[in-house]
Short mmCIF file of C-alpha atoms in Angstrom, two decimals:
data_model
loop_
_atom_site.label_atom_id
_atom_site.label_comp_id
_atom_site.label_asym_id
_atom_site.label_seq_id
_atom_site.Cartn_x
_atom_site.Cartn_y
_atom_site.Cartn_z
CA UNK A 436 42.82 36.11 40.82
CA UNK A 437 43.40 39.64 39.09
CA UNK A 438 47.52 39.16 40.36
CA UNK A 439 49.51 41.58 42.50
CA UNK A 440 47.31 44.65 42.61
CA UNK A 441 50.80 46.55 43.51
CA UNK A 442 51.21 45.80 39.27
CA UNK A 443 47.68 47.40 38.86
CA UNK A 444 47.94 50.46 40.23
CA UNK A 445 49.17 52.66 43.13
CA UNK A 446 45.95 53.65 44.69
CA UNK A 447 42.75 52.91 45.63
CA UNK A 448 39.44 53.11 47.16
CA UNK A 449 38.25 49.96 49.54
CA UNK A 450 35.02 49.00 50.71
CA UNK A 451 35.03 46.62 53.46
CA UNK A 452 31.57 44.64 54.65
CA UNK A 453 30.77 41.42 56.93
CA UNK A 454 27.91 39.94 57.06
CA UNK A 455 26.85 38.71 60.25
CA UNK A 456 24.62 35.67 59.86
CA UNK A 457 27.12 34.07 57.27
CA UNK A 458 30.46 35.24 58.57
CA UNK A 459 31.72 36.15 55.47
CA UNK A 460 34.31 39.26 55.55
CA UNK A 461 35.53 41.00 51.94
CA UNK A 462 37.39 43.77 51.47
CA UNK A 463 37.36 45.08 47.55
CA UNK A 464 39.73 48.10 45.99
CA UNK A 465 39.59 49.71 42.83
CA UNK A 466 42.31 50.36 41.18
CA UNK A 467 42.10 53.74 38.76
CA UNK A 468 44.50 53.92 35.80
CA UNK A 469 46.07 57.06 34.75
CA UNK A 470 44.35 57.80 31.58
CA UNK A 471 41.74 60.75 31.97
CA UNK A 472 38.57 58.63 31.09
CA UNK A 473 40.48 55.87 33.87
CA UNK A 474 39.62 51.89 33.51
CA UNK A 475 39.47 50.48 36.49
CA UNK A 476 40.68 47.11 37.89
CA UNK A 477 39.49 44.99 40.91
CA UNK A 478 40.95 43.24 43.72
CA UNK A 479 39.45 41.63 45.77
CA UNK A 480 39.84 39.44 49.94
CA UNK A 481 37.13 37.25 51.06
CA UNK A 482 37.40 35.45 54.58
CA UNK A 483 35.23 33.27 56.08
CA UNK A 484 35.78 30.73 59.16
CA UNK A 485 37.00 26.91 58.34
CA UNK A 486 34.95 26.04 61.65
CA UNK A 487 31.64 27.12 59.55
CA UNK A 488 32.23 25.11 56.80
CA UNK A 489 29.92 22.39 57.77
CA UNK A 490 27.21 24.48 59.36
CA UNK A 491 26.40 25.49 55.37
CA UNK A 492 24.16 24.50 53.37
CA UNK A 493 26.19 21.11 50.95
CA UNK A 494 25.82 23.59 47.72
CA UNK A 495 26.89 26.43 49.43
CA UNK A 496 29.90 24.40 51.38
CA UNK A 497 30.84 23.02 47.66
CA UNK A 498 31.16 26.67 46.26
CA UNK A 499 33.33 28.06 49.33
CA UNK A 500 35.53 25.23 49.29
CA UNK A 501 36.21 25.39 45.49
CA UNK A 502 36.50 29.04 45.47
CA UNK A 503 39.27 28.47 48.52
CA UNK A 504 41.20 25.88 46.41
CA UNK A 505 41.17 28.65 43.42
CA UNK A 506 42.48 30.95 46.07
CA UNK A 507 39.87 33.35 45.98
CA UNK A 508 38.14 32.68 49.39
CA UNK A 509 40.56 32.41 52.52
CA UNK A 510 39.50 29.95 54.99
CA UNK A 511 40.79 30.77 58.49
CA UNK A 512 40.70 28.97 61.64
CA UNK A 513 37.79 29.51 64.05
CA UNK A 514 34.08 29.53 64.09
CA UNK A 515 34.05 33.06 63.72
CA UNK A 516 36.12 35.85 61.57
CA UNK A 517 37.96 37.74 64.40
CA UNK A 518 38.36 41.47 63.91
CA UNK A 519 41.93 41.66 64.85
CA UNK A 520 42.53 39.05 61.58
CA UNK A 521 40.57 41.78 59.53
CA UNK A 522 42.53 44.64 60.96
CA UNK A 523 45.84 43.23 60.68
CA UNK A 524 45.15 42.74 56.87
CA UNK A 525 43.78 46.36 56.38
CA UNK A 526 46.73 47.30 58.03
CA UNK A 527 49.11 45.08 55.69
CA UNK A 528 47.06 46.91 52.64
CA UNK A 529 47.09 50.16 53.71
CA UNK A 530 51.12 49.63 54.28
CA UNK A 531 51.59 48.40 50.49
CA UNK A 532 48.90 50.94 48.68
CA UNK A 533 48.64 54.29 48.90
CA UNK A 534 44.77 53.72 50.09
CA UNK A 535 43.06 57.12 50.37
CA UNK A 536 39.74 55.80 51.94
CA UNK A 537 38.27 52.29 53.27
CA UNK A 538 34.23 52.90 52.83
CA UNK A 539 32.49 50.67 55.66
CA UNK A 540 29.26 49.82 56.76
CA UNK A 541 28.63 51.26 60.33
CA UNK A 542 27.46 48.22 61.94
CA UNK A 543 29.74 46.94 64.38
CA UNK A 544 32.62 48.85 63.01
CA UNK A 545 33.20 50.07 66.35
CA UNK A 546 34.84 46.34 67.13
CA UNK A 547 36.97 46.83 64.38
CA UNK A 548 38.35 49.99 65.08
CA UNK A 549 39.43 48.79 68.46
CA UNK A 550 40.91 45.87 67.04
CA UNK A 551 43.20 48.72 64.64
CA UNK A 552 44.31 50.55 67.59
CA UNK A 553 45.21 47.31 69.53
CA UNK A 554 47.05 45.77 66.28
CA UNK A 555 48.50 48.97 64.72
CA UNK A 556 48.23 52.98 64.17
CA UNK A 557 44.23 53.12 63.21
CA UNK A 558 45.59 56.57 61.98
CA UNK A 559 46.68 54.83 58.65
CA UNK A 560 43.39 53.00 57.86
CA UNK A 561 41.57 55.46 56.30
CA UNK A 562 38.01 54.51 57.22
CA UNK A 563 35.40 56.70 55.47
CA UNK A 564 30.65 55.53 56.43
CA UNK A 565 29.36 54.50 53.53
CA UNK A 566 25.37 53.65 53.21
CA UNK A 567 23.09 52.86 55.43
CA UNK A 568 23.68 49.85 57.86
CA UNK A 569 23.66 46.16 57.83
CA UNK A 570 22.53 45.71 61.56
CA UNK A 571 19.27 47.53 60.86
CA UNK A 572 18.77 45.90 57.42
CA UNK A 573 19.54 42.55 59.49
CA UNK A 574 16.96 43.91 62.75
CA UNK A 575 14.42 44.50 59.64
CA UNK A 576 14.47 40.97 58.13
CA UNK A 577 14.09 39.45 61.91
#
């Protein structure tokens, strides 16, 4: 783990993807220093459901178990990654950084945003498109 990015800096950009077929959730800021050719450091969240564990692959179960016990995976309970657990964490960031956009992926974001307005004031997760879309990239590979 990089450590407490409130140490690293006090803002950021985030981009925030899931992938559907894995159920695997990340969100990832960059952190800007203050020099005027900036350095920039990296923190970043992974989720993914404990109730998928066994449904991987063994190599793939090894590495997301041993990246959880080095605390850079979170394992929560379910099958599934619920968007209220994502929203209530971009909320909790977006309360401790001064985040001035959240870049997303358009697919299914429309759950998530519901899930901010339910949990909190969507008004202070800055959510910016980014790119094209994972739904049609996943419609594509069939």
């Amino acid at each position: 783990m990089l450590g407490d990015p409130a140490q690293i800096a006090q803002n950021a950009a985030a981009p925030k993807g899931k992938a559907a077929d894995m159920d695997l959730t990340g969100l990832v800021m960059v952190f800007p220093d203050d020099d005027p050719q900036p350095t920039y450091d990296v923190h970043a969240w992974f989720w993914s459901p404990e109730g998928q564990l066994q449904a991987r692959r063994p190599s793939e179960r090894q590495l997301f178990e041993a990246w959880a016990r080095a605390g850079l995976l979170e394992l929560i309970p379910g099958n599934v990654v619920r968007y209220r657990y994502v929203a209530e964490q971009l909320l909790s960031v977006c309360g401790r950084f001064d985040v001035r956009k959240i870049a997303y992926d358009r697919w299914r974001i429309d759950d998530l945003k519901q899930e901010l307005e339910e949990v909190g004031d969507s008004d202070d997760v800055p959510l910016e498109p980014f790119g094209g879309s994972l739904g049609k990239y996943l419609e594509q590979r069939g």
